[in-house]
XYZ file of C-alpha atoms in Angstrom:
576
model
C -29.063 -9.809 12.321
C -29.921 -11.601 9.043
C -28.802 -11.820 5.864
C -30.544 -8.880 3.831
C -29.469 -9.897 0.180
C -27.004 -12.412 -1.829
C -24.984 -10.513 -4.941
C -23.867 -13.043 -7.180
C -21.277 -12.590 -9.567
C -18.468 -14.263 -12.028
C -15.933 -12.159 -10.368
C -15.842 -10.269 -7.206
C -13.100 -7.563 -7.056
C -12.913 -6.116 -3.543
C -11.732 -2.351 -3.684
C -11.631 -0.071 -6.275
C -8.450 1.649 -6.482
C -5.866 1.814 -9.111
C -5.367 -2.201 -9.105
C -9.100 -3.003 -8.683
C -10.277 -0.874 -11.646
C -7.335 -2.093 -13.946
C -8.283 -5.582 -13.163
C -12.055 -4.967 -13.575
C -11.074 -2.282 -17.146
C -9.329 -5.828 -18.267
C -12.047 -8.322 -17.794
C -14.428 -6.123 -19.751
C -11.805 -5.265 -22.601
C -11.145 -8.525 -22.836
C -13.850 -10.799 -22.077
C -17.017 -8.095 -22.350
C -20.148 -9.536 -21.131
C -18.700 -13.193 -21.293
C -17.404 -12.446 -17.266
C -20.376 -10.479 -14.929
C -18.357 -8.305 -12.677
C -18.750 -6.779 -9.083
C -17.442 -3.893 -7.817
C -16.964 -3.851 -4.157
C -15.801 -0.561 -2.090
C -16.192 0.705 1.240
C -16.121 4.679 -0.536
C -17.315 5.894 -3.861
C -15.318 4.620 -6.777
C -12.710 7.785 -7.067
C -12.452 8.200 -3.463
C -10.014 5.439 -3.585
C -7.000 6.224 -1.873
C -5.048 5.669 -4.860
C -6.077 9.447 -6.155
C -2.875 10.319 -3.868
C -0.332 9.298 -5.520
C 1.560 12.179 -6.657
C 5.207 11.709 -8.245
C 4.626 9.401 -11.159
C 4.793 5.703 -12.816
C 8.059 3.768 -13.478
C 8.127 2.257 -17.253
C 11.436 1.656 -19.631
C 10.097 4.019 -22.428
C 13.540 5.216 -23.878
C 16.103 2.472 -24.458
C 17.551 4.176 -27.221
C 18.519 6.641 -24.731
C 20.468 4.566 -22.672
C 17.498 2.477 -20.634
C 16.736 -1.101 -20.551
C 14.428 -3.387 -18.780
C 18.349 -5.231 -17.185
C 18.786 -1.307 -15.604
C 15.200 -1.064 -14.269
C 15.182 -4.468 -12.927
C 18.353 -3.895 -11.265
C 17.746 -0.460 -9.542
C 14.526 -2.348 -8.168
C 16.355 -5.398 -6.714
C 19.332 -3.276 -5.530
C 16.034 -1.029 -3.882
C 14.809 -3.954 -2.544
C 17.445 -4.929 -0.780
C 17.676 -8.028 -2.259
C 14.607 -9.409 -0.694
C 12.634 -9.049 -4.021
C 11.703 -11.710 -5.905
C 13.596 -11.837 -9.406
C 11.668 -13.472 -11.739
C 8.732 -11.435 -10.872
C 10.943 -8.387 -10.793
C 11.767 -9.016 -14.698
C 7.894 -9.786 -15.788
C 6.869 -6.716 -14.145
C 9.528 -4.146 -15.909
C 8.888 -5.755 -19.586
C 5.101 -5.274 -19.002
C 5.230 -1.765 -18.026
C 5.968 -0.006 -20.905
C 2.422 -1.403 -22.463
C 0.402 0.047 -19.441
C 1.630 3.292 -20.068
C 0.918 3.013 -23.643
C -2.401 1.821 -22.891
C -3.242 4.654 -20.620
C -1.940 7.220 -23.222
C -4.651 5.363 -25.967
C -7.281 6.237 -23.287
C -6.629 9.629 -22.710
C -4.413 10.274 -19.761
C -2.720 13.285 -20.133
C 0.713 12.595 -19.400
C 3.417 15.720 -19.316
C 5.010 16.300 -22.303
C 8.955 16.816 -23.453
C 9.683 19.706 -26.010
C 9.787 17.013 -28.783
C 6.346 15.769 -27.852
C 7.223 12.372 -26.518
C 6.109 11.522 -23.220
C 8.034 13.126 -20.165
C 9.720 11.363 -17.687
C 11.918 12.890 -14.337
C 14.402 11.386 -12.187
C 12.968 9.122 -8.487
C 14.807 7.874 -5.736
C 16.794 4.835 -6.654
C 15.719 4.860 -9.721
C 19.745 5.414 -12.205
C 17.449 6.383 -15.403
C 15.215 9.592 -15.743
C 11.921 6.707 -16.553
C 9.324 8.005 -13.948
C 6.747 9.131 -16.318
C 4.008 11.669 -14.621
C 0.599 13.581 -15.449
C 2.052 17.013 -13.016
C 2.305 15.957 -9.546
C -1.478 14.063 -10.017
C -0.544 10.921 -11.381
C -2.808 8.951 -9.093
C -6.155 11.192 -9.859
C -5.407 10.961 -13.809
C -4.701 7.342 -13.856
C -7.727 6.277 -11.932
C -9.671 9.088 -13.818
C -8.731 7.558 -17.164
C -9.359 3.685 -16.052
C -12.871 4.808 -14.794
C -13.518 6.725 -17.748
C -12.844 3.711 -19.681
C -14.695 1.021 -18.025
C -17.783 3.618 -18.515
C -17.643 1.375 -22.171
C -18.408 -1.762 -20.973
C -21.571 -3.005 -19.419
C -20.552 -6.204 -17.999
C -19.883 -5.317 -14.106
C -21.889 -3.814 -11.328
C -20.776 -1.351 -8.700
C -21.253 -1.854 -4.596
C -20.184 1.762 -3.642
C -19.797 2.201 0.204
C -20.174 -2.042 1.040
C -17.566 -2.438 4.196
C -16.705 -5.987 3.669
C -16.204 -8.421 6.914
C -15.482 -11.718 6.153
C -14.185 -14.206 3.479
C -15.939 -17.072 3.510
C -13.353 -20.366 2.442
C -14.897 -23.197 1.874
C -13.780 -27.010 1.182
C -9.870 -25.064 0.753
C -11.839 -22.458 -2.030
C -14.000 -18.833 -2.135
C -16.892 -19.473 -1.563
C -18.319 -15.736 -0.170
C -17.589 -12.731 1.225
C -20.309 -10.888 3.728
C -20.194 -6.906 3.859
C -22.609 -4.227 5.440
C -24.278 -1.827 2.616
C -24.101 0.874 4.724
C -26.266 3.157 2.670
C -29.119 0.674 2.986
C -28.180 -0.450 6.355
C -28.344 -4.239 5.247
C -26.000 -7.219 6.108
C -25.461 -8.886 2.751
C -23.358 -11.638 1.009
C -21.671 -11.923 -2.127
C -21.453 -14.871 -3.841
C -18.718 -15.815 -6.846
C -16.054 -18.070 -8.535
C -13.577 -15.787 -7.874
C -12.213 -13.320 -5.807
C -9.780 -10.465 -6.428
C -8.681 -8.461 -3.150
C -7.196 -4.923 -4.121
C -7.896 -2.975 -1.203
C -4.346 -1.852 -0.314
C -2.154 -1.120 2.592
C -2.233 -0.352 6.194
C -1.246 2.675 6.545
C -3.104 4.093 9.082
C -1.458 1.506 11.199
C 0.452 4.948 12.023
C -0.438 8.579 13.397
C 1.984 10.380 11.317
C 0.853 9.134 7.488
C 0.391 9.829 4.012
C -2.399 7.318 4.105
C -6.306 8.687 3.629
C -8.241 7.464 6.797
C -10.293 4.584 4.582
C -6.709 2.427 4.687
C -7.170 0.600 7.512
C -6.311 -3.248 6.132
C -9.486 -4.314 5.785
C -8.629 -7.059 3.046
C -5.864 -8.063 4.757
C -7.048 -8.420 7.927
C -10.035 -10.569 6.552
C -7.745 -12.719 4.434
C -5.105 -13.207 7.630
C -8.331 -14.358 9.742
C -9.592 -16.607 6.931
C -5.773 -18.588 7.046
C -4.258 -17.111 3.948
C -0.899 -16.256 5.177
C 0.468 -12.466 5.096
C 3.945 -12.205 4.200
C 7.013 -9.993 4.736
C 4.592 -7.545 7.035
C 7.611 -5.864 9.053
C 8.259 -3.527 6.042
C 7.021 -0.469 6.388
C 7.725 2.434 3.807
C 8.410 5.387 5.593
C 8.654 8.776 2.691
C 11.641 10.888 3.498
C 9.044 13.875 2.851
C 5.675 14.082 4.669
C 4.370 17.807 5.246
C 4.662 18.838 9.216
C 2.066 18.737 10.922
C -0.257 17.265 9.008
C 1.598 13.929 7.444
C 0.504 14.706 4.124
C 2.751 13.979 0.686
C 5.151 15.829 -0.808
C 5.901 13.547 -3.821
C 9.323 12.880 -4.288
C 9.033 14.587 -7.663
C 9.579 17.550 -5.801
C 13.291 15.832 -5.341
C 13.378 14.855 -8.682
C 12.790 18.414 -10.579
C 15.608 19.325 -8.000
C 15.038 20.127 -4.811
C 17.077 20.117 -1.997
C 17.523 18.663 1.286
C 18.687 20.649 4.143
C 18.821 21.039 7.892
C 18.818 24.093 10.327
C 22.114 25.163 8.992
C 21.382 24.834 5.265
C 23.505 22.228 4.263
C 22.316 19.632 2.176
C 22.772 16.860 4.627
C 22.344 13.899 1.979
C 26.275 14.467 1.229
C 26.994 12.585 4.389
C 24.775 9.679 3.671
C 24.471 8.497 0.027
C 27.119 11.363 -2.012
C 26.563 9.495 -5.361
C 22.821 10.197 -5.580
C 22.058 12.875 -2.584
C 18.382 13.495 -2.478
C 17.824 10.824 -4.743
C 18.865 7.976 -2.556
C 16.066 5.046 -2.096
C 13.351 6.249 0.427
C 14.810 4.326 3.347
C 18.009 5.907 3.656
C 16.960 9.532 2.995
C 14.338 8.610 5.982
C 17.433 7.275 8.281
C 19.292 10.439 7.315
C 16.227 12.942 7.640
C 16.056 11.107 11.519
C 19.695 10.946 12.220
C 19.942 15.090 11.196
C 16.955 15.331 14.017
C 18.238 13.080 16.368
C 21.353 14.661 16.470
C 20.245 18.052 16.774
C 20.408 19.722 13.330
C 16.656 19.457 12.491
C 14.231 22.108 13.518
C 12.152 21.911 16.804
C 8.280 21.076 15.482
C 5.059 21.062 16.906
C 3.956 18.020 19.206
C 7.530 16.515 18.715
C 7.282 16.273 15.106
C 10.941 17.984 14.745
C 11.913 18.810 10.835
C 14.195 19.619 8.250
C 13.417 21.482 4.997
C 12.723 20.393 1.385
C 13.933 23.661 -0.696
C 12.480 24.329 -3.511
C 13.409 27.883 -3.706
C 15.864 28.023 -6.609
C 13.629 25.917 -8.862
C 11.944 28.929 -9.721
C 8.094 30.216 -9.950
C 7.635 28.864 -13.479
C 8.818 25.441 -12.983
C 6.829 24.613 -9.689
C 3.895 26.439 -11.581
C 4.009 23.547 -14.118
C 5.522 20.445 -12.401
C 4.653 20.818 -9.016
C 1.178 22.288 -8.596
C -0.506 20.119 -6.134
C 2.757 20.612 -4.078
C 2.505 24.992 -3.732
C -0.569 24.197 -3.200
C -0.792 22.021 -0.311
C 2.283 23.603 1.796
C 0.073 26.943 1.604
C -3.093 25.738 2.714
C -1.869 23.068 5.598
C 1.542 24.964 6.416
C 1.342 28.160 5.856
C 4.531 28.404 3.195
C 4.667 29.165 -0.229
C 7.804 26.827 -1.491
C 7.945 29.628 -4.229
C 9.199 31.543 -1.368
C 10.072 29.438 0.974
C 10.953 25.877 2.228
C 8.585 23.535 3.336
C 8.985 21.712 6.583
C 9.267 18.124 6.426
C 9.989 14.566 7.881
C 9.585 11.028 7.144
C 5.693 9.703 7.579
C 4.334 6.114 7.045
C 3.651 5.497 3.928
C 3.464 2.039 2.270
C 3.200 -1.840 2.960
C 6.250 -3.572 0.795
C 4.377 -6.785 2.871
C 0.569 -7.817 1.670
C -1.239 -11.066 1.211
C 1.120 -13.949 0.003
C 0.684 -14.287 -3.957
C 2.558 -16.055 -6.733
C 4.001 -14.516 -10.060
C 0.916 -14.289 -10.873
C -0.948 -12.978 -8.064
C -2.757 -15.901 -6.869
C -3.379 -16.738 -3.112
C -2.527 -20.226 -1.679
C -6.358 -20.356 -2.187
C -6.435 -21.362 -6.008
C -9.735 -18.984 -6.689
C -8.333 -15.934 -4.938
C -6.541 -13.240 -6.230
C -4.594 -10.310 -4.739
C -2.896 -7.085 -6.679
C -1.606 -4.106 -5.887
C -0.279 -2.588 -1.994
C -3.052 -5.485 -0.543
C -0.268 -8.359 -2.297
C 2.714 -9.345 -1.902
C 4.283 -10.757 -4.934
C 7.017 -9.805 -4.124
C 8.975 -6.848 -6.343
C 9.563 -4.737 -3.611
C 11.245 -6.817 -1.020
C 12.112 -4.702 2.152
C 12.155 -1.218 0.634
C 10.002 0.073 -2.794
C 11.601 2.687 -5.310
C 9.637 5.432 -5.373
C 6.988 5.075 -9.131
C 6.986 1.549 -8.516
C 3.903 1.361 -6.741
C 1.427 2.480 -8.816
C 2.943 0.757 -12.012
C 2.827 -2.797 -9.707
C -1.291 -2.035 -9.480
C -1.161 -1.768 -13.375
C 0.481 -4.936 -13.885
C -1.058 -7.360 -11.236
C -4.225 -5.509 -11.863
C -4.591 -6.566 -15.413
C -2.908 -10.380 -14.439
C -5.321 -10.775 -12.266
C -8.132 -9.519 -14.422
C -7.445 -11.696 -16.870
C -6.816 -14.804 -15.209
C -9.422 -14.662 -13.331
C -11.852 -14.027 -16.543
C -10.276 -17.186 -17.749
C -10.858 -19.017 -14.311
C -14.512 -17.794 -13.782
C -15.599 -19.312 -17.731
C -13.704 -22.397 -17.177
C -15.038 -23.246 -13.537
C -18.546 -23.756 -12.399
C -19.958 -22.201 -9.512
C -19.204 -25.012 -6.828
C -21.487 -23.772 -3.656
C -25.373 -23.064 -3.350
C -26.085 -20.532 -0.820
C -27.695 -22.983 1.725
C -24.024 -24.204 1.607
C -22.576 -21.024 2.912
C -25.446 -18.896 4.290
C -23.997 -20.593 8.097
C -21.036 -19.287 7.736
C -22.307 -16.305 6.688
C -24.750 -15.996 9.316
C -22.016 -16.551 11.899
C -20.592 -13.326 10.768
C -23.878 -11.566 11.244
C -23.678 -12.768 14.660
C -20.336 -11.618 15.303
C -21.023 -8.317 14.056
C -24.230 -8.037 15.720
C -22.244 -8.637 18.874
C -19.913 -6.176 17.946
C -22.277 -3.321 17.200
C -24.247 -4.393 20.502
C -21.333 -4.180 22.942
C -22.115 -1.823 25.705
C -19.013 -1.900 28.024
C -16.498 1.003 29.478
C -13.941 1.170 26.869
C -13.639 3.559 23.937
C -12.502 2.239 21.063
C -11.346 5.631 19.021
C -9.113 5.647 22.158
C -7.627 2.280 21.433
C -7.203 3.099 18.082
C -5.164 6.284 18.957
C -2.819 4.599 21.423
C -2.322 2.274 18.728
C -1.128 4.624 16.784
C 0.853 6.347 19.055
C 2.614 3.297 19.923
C 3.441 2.700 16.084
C 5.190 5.833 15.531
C 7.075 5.327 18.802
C 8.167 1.768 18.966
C 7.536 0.786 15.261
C 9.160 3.659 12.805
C 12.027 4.301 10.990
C 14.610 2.908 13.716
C 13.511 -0.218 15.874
C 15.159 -2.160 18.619
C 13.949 -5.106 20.068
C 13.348 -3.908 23.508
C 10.768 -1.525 22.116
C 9.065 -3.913 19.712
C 8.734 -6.283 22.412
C 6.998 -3.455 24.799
C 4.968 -2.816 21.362
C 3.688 -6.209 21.023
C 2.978 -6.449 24.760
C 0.955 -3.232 24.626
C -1.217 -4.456 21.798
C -1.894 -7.624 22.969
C -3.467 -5.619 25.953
C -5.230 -3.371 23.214
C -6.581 -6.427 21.779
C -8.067 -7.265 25.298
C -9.125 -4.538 26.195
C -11.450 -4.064 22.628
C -13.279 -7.218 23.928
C -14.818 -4.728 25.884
C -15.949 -1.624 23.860
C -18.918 0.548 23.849
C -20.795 1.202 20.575
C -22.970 3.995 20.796
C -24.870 4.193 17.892
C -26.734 0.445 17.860
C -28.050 1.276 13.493
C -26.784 -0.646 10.953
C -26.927 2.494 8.467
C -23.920 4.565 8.157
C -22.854 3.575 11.248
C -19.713 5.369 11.820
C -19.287 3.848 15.043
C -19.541 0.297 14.047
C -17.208 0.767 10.802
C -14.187 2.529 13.531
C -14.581 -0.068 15.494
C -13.860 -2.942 12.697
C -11.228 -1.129 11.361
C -9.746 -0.691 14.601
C -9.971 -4.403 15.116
C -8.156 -4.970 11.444
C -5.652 -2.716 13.137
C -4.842 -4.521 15.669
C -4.573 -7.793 14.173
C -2.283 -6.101 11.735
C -0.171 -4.599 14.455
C 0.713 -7.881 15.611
C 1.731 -9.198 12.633
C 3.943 -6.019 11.694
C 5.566 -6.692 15.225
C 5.909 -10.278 15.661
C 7.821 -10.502 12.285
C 10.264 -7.193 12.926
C 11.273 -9.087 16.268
C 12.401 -12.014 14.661
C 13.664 -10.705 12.108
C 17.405 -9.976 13.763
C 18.473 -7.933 10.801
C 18.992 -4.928 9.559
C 17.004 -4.751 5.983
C 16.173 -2.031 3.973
C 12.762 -0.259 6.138
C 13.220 -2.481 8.766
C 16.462 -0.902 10.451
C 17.230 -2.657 13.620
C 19.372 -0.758 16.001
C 20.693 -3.575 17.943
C 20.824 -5.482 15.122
C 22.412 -2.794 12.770
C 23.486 -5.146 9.549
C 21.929 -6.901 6.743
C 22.189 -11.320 7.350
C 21.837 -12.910 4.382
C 22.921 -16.394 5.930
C 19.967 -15.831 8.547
C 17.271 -13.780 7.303
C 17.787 -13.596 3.091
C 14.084 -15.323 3.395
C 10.357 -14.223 3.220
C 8.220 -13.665 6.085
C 5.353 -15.659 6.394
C 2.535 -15.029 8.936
C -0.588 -17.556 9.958
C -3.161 -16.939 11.874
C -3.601 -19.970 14.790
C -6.761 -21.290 15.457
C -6.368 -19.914 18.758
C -5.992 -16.391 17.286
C -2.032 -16.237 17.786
C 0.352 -15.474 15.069
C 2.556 -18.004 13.556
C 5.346 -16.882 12.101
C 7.216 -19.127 9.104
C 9.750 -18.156 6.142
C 10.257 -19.400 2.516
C 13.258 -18.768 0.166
C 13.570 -15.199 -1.943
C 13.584 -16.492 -5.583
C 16.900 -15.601 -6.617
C 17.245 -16.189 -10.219
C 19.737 -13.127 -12.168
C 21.817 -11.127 -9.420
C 23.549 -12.466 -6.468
C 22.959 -10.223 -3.073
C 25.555 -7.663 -2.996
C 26.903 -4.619 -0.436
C 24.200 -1.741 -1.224
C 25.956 1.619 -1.720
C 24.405 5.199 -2.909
């Protein structure tokens, strides 16, 4: 296998969800066709996983009504568990308010109040009704109305359906990145002078998700193998409300127009956890509560052990779902069978988002000084060890124009540094290795390693963890990992080769497995997500510190830590 092509470009933004297109919507506003722009994406542009999101975008739009950027900031650190990072925490709530004035200019149709200003409802965590919302399809509009508005410029160029497989570092700086078009069935390389990775989480890390099947870690996986370091992996979001059987969303707006909580025998549960704010608690104790009603036998028995309890919408009413909640009646019909006009919907908590990503700085830059990350793929970190719910897709608005913008400025102040015969080895390695991939021909099936995989996350991995079953985890993956080495691949062409494309997710899979593991067993703590049962209390004195995880040369994980950047509030006792 050969290189087929080299791309060359200013900047290179890998992935084209909600932080990809902001950043790319931001070079060309800003720098039009100063900065030549690639697109890169293993789907079509607004297959992007980010359509999902659901419940709405976090911004302080009403502090003559009692908000402030101190009361946002705060609700996010006290959500975080204290493992955010401050300063960062306080750029990203005073930019907000100008994305979602930005987005209005372009045409998003947010929801309305009776007064016509923009509406806002009430999310987990969150003490201040600011979780502004276009129904319960915030996701689809937002990336709808960046896409719509980079159709202006003319200064980028799209790789739709490219699964990317290597960064190429060279001399401690991007130098390429190699990817299969799989339309074309070509092995190709893109050249740049900078790179911006926005491809997300890993949530399919899990069985029981929210996550489309495309999020597999891709662009963290390749960064972790090319030595930048991944940091506070062990946190896993897991949504107190994902639709049984299936795993799918039910947006916590669904809490915040008013529903209820409530297990076999009808009583709101959440008065026993978190009485101050109920349903509205963050997402990681209404999970532990949702698990403890289960384990303890007031849940409902479900099908292939997925036990639930019901999210009532009942007394809500037919108009209000009708007009806030759409998406919502509409989904519980068609993939369980209840109308929440009705009836209650069956739920539990379900794997749902990566606080950890690709180590950045304030302002998203990788230890490698011409690499970028934004969005679920980074790690800046506002979230710490557990997200409030609206703050995820406003973080992709925020580090998605940073990014865009400093790496504009990077790309016209820096000259291209390597020639391809400077690279094309490296990048002809990876051919190799992929060619040895596709061509492996032995007695072990790797959507069957994938599945155990999965199975073994929800089991050993989820909402409550002790270390005897993490270290069985790790132990079982390591023995995944072994057993890949010997695969089958059945189809042996390059073009749309679904085969070949399972098979290298699986592999990012696995490497991110490890890394989710390693750091959740050292970290002897209890922390937000990460609830340890032998190990059932928060340690500052021990663990108020990053994770940091390296790849060895060997292919072993290293595991480090670095201060949280503690700069306005002191940790204290987190109560609900």
């Amino acid at each position: 296998m050969k290189i087929s092509k080299v791309y060359k470009h200013d900047v290179i933004i890998l992935g084209a969800g909600l932080a990809g297109l902001r950043a790319a919507v931001e070079i060309g506003r800003k720098f039009g066709n100063r900065v030549d722009v690639g697109i890169v994406s293993k789907v079509q542009l607004m297959r992007a996983h980010s359509v999902c999101a659901e419940g709405g975008t976090a911004a302080v739009l009403r502090p003559e009504e009692g908000d402030s950027f101190e009361l946002h900031a705060w609700d996010t650190i006290k959500g975080s568990d204290f493992l955010a990072d401050q300063d960062a925490v306080f750029r990203f709530v005073k930019l907000m308010p100008y994305e979602i004035l930005l987005l209005e200019h372009w045409g998003i149709p947010w929801a309305r109040r009776k007064d016509g200003k923009v509406a806002a409802r009430a999310f987990g965590g969150q003490s201040f009704f600011r979780t502004v919302f276009a129904q319960d399809k915030t996701g689809f509009f937002e990336m709808q109305t960046l896409y719509d508005t980079l159709l202006k410029f003319t200064n980028y160029k799209r790789y739709d359906e490219f699964f990317a497989t290597s960064i190429i570092i060279k001399d401690g700086k991007f130098a390429g990145l190699t990817a299969i078009d799989l339309v074309n069935g070509e092995f190709v390389l893109f050249m740049g002078k900078v790179l911006i990775i926005a491809t997300g989480g890993a949530g399919r890390l899990y069985r029981f998700t929210t996550y489309s099947h495309s999020v597999t870690g891709d662009g963290l996986a390749m960064a972790f193998r090319a030595g930048l370091p991944l940091k506070d992996m062990e946190f896993i979001q897991f949504h107190p409300t994902g639709l049984v059987p299936s795993g799918i969303l039910i947006t916590e707006g669904a809490r915040g127009e008013g529903g209820y909580l409530r297990n076999k025998f009808g009583e709101r549960f959440m008065e026993r956890y978190a009485p101050s704010m109920m349903e509205l608690a963050p997402r990681d104790i209404v999970s532990r509560s949702i698990m403890t009603e289960i384990e303890e036998g007031r849940g409902f028995e479900g099908p292939e052990g997925l036990d639930y309890v019901h999210l009532d919408l009942t007394h809500l009413g037919k108009e209000k779902i009708l007009e806030r909640l759409p998406l919502i009646r509409e989904l519980a019909i068609k993939f369980a069978g209840v109308d929440p006009i009705k009836e209650p919907i069956p739920i539990r908590p379900v794997a749902h988002y990566s606080m950890g990503g690709i180590h950045t700085d304030i302002d998203g830059r990788t230890p490698v000084e011409n690499i970028f990350a934004a969005g679920e793929a980074a790690c800046v970190s506002i979230h710490g060890a557990n997200r409030l719910g609206s703050n995820s897709t406003a973080e992709c608005l925020v580090w998605g124009r940073i990014t865009g913008e400093l790496s504009a400025e990077y790309a016209l102040s820096h000259d291209i540094k390597f020639r391809e015969d400077e690279i094309l080895e490296e990048a002809e390695n990876e051919a190799k290795r992929i060619e040895g991939i596709l061509n492996k021909d032995g007695d072990k099936n790797p959507y069957e390693i994938r599945n155990e995989l999965r199975k073994l996350m929800d089991t050993h991995v989820g909402v409550f963890r002790t270390g005897e079953k993490l270290e069985e985890a790790l132990r079982v993956v390591k023995n995944l990992k072994e057993m890949f080495k010997n695969i089958k691949i059945v189809d042996k062409d390059l073009r749309w080769n679904t085969d070949l494309v399972s098979a290298l997710e699986t592999e990012n899979l696995l490497d991110l497995a490890e890394v989710v593991i390693l750091g959740a067993l050292m970290r002897e703590e209890s922390r937000g997500s990460h609830f340890r049962r032998d190990f059932p209390y928060r340690d500052d004195e021990r663990f108020l510190k990053h994770t940091l995880a390296y790849r060895n040369e060997d292919g072993s994980v290293r595991i480090e830590y670095i201060p949280v950047n503690i700069t306005y509030w002191k940790p204290v006792e987190r109560k609900y």
